[in-house]
Coordinates of C-alpha atoms in Angstrom, one line a residue:
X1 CA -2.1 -19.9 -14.2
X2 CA -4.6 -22.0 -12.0
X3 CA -7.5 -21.2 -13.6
X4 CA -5.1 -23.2 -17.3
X5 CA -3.9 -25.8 -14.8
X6 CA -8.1 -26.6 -13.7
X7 CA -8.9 -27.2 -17.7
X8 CA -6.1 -29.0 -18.5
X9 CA -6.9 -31.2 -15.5
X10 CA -10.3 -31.0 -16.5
X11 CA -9.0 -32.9 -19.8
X12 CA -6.4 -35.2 -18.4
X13 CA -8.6 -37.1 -15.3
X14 CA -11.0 -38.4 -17.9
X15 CA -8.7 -39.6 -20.6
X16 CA -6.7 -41.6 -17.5
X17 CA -9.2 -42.9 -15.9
X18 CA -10.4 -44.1 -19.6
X19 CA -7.3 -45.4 -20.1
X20 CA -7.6 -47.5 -16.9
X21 CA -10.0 -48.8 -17.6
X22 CA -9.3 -50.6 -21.1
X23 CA -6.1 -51.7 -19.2
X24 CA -8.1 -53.5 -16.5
X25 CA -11.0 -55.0 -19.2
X26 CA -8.2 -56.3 -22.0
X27 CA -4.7 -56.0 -20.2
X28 CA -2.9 -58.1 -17.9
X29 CA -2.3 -57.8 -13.9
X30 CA 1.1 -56.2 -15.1
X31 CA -0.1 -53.9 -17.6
X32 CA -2.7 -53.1 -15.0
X33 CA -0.1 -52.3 -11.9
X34 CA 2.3 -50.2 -14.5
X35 CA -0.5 -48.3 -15.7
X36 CA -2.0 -47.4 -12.2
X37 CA 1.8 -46.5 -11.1
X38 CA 2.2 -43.9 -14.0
X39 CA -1.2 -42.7 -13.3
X40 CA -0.3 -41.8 -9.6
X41 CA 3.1 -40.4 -10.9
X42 CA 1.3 -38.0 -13.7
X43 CA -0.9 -37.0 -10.4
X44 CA 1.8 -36.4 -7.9
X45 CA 3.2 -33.9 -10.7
X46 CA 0.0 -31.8 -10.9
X47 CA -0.1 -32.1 -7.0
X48 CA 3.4 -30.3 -7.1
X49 CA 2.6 -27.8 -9.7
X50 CA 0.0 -26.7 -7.1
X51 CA 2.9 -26.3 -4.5
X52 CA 5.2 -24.2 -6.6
X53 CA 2.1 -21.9 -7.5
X54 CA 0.9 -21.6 -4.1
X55 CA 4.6 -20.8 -2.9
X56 CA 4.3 -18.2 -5.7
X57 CA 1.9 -16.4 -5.0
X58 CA 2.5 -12.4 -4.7
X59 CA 3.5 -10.9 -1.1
X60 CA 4.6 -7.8 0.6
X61 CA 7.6 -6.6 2.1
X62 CA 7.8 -6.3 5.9
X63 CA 8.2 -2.4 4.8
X64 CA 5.4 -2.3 2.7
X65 CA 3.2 -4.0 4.9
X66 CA 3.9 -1.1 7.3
X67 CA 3.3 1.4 4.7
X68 CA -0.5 -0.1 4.0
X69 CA -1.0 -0.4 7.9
X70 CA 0.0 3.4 8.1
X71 CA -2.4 4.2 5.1
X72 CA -5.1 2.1 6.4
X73 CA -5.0 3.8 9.2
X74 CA -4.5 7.4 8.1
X75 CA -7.7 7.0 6.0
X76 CA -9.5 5.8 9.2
X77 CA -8.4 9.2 10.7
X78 CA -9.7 11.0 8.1
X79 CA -13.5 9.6 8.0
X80 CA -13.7 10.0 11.8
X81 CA -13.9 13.8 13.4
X82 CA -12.5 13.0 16.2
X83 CA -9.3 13.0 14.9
X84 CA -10.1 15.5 11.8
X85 CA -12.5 18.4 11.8
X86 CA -13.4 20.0 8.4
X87 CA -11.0 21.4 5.8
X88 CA -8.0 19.2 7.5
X89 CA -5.2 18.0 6.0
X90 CA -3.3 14.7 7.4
X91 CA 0.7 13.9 6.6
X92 CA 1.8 10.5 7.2
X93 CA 4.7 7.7 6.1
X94 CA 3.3 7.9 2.6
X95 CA 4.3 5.2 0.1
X96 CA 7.9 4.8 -0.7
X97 CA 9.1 4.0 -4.1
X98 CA 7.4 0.5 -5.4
X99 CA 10.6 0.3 -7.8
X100 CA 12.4 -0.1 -4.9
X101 CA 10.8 -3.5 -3.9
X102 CA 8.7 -5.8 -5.3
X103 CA 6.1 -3.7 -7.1
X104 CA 2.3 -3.3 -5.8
X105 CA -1.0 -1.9 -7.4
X106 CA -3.1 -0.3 -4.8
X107 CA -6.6 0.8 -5.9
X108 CA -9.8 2.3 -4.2
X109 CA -13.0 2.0 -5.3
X110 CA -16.4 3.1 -4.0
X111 CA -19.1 1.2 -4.0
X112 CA -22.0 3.3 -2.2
X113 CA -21.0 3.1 1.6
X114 CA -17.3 3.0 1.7
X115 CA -14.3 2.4 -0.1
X116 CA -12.7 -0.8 -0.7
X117 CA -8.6 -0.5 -0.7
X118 CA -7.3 -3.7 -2.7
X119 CA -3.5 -4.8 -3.4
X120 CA -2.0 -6.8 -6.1
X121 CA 1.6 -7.7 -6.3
X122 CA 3.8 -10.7 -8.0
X123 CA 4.4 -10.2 -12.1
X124 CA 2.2 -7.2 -13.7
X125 CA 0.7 -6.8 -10.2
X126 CA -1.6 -9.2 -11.5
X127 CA -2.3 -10.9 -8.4
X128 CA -4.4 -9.6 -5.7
X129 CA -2.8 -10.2 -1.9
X130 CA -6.1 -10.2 -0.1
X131 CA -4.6 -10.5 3.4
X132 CA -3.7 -6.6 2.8
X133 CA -7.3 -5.6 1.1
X134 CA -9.7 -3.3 3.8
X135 CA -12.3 -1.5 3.7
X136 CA -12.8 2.2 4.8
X137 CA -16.6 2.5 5.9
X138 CA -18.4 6.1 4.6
X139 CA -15.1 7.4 2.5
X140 CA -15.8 8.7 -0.8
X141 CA -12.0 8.9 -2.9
X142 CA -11.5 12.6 -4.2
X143 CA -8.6 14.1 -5.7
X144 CA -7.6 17.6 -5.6
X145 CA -7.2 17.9 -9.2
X146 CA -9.5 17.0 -12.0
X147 CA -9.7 21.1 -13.7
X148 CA -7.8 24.3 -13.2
X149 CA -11.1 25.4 -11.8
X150 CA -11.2 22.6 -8.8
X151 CA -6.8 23.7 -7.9
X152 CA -7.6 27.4 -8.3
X153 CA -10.1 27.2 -6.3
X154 CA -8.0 25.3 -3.4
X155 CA -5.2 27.3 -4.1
X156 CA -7.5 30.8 -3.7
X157 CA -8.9 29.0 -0.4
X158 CA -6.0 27.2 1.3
X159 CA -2.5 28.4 -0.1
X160 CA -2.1 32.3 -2.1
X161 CA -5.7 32.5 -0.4
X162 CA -6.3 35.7 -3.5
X163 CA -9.5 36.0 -4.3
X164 CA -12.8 34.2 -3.6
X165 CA -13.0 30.5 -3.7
X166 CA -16.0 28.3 -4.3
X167 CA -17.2 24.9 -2.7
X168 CA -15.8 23.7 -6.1
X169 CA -12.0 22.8 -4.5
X170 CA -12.2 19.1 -4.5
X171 CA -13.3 16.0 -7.2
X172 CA -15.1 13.3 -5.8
X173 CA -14.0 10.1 -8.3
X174 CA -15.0 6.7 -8.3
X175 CA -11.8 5.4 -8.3
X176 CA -7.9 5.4 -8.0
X177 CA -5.0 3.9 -9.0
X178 CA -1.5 4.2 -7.3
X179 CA 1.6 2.0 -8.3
X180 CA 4.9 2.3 -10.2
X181 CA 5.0 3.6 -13.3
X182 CA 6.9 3.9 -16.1
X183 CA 5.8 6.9 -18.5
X184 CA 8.6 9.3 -18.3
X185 CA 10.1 9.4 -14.7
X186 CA 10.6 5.8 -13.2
X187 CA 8.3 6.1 -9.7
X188 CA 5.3 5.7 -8.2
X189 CA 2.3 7.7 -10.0
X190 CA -1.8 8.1 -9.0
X191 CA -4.3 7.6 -11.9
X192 CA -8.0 8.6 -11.2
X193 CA -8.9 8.7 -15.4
X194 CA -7.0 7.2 -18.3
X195 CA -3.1 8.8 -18.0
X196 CA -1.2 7.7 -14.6
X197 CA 0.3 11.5 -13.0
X198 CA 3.2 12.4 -10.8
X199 CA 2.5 12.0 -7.0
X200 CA 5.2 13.8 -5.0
X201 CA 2.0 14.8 -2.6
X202 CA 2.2 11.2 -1.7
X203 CA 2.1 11.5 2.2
X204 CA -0.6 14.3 2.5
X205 CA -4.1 13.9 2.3
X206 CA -6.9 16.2 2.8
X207 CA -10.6 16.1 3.6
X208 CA -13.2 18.6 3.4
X209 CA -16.0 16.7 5.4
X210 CA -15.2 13.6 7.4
X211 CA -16.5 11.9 3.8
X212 CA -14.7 12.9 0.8
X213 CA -10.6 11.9 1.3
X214 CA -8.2 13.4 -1.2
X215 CA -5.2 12.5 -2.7
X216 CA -2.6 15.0 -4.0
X217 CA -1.8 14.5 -7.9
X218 CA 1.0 16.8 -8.7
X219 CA 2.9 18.2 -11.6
X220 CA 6.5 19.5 -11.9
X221 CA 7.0 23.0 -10.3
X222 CA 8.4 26.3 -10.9
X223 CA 9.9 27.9 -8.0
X224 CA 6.4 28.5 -6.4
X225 CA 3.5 26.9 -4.9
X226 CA 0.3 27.3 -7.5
X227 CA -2.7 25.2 -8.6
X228 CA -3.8 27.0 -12.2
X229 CA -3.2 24.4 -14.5
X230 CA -5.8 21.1 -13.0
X231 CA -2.8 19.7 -10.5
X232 CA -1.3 21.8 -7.8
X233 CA 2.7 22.2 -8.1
X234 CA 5.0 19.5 -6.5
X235 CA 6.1 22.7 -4.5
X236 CA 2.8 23.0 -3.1
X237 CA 3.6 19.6 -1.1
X238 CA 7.0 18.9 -0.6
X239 CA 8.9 22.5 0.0
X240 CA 8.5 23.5 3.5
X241 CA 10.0 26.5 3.2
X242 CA 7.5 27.8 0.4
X243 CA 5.1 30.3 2.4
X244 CA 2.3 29.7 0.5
X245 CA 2.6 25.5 0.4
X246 CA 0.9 22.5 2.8
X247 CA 3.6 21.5 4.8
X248 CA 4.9 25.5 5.6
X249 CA 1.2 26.2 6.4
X250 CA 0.1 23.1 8.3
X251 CA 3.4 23.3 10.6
X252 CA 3.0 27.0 11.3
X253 CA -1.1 26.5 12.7
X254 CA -2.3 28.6 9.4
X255 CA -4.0 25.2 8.3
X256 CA -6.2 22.9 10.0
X257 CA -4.2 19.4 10.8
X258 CA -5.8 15.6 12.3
X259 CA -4.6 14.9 15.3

């Protein structure tokens, strides 16, 4: 929108202030005066258009402003071992439904030291609301997910623990994408490659090393807590009477938690 607004003042300026001129070298005083007063008025619109776009612009809610304080923060946790040692897993707030509000984009890309977090809001999520962008120094995005060699491997280490498990329980990505989303179920979804997935694992997050911070992709369940199929079940992370899942094995000490 500004970016069509700068050309097509880009245009307009010259061909007034052409205009003008003839009127001042062959017009009257009158022609003159009524020419410079439309002139100022055709300005005062473009000087309001401004206004209306800059009242516009995308925001947050008060609750989703909370929300990105807790993640921010949460993700500061993670990096730092004072608060997390290795192979710990973090729950916080999470990210309540987008649908429920105005909708946000929130994406995290690494760029060689750190992780930058930025959020886009207003129609599409098109428009980035830099006073909620950070930065999270020495984190590395990682999903557990990616192969049914990466979950079986976390799921052999962490959860049924059967079996031997390698260093292979974790995918380091570039980036990710959460927002809501529309394929199938109506709620908020993580994409770190081309398809957007369910994210019921929303408020847990896991690192390995004080670097790497994972996200929990999930897909749908089936009375059970396993990872064999490239995502771990939403059982995994949101029954807490499953034996075998996060949340039973974080609150009963069998896990390592942040503090």
């Amino acid at each position: 929108m500004m970016g069509s607004i700068e050309k097509i003042v880009g245009y307009v300026i010259p061909i007034a202030v052409l205009v003008f001129l003839m009127i001042y070298m062959y017009g009257g005083t009158g022609a003159l005066n009524d020419a410079k007063e439309k002139i100022l008025n055709f300005a005062d619109k473009f000087v309001d258009i401004g206004k209306e776009e800059i009242s516009a612009q995308a925001s947050v809610t008060s609750n989703q402003k909370t929300e990105l304080s807790n993640l921010k923060n949460a993700l500061q946790k993670m990096v730092n071992p004072t608060y997390c040692g290795s192979n710990s897993f973090l729950k916080y707030s999470g990210l309540t439904d987008f649908g429920k509000d105005d909708n946000l984009e929130i994406s995290f890309s690494y760029n060689g030291s750190g992780t930058n977090v930025l959020v886009k809001g207003g129609a599409s999520t098109a428009q980035f609301i830099s006073s909620e962008n950070f930065f999270v120094e020495g984190m590395v995005p990682c999903v557990i997910a990616g192969s049914s060699l990466v979950t079986q491997n976390f799921d052999n280490k962490f959860l049924n623990m059967e079996g031997s498990a390698s260093s292979d329980y974790y995918s380091a990505v570039n980036s990710i994408v959460i927002t809501f989303n529309t394929d199938g179920l109506n709620e908020n979804r993580i994409k770190f490659g081309s398809d957007f997935i369910d994210f019921e694992g929303h408020e847990w997050l896991f690192t390995p090393d004080n670097k790497h911070v994972c996200f929990f992709p999930t897909k749908d369940g089936n009375l059970g807590c396993d990872g064999d199929n490239g995502f771990l079940d939403d059982d995994c992370l949101i029954d807490t009477t499953e034996t075998t899942s996060i949340p039973y094995k974080v609150n009963h000490g069998m896990l390592n938690k942040c503090t």
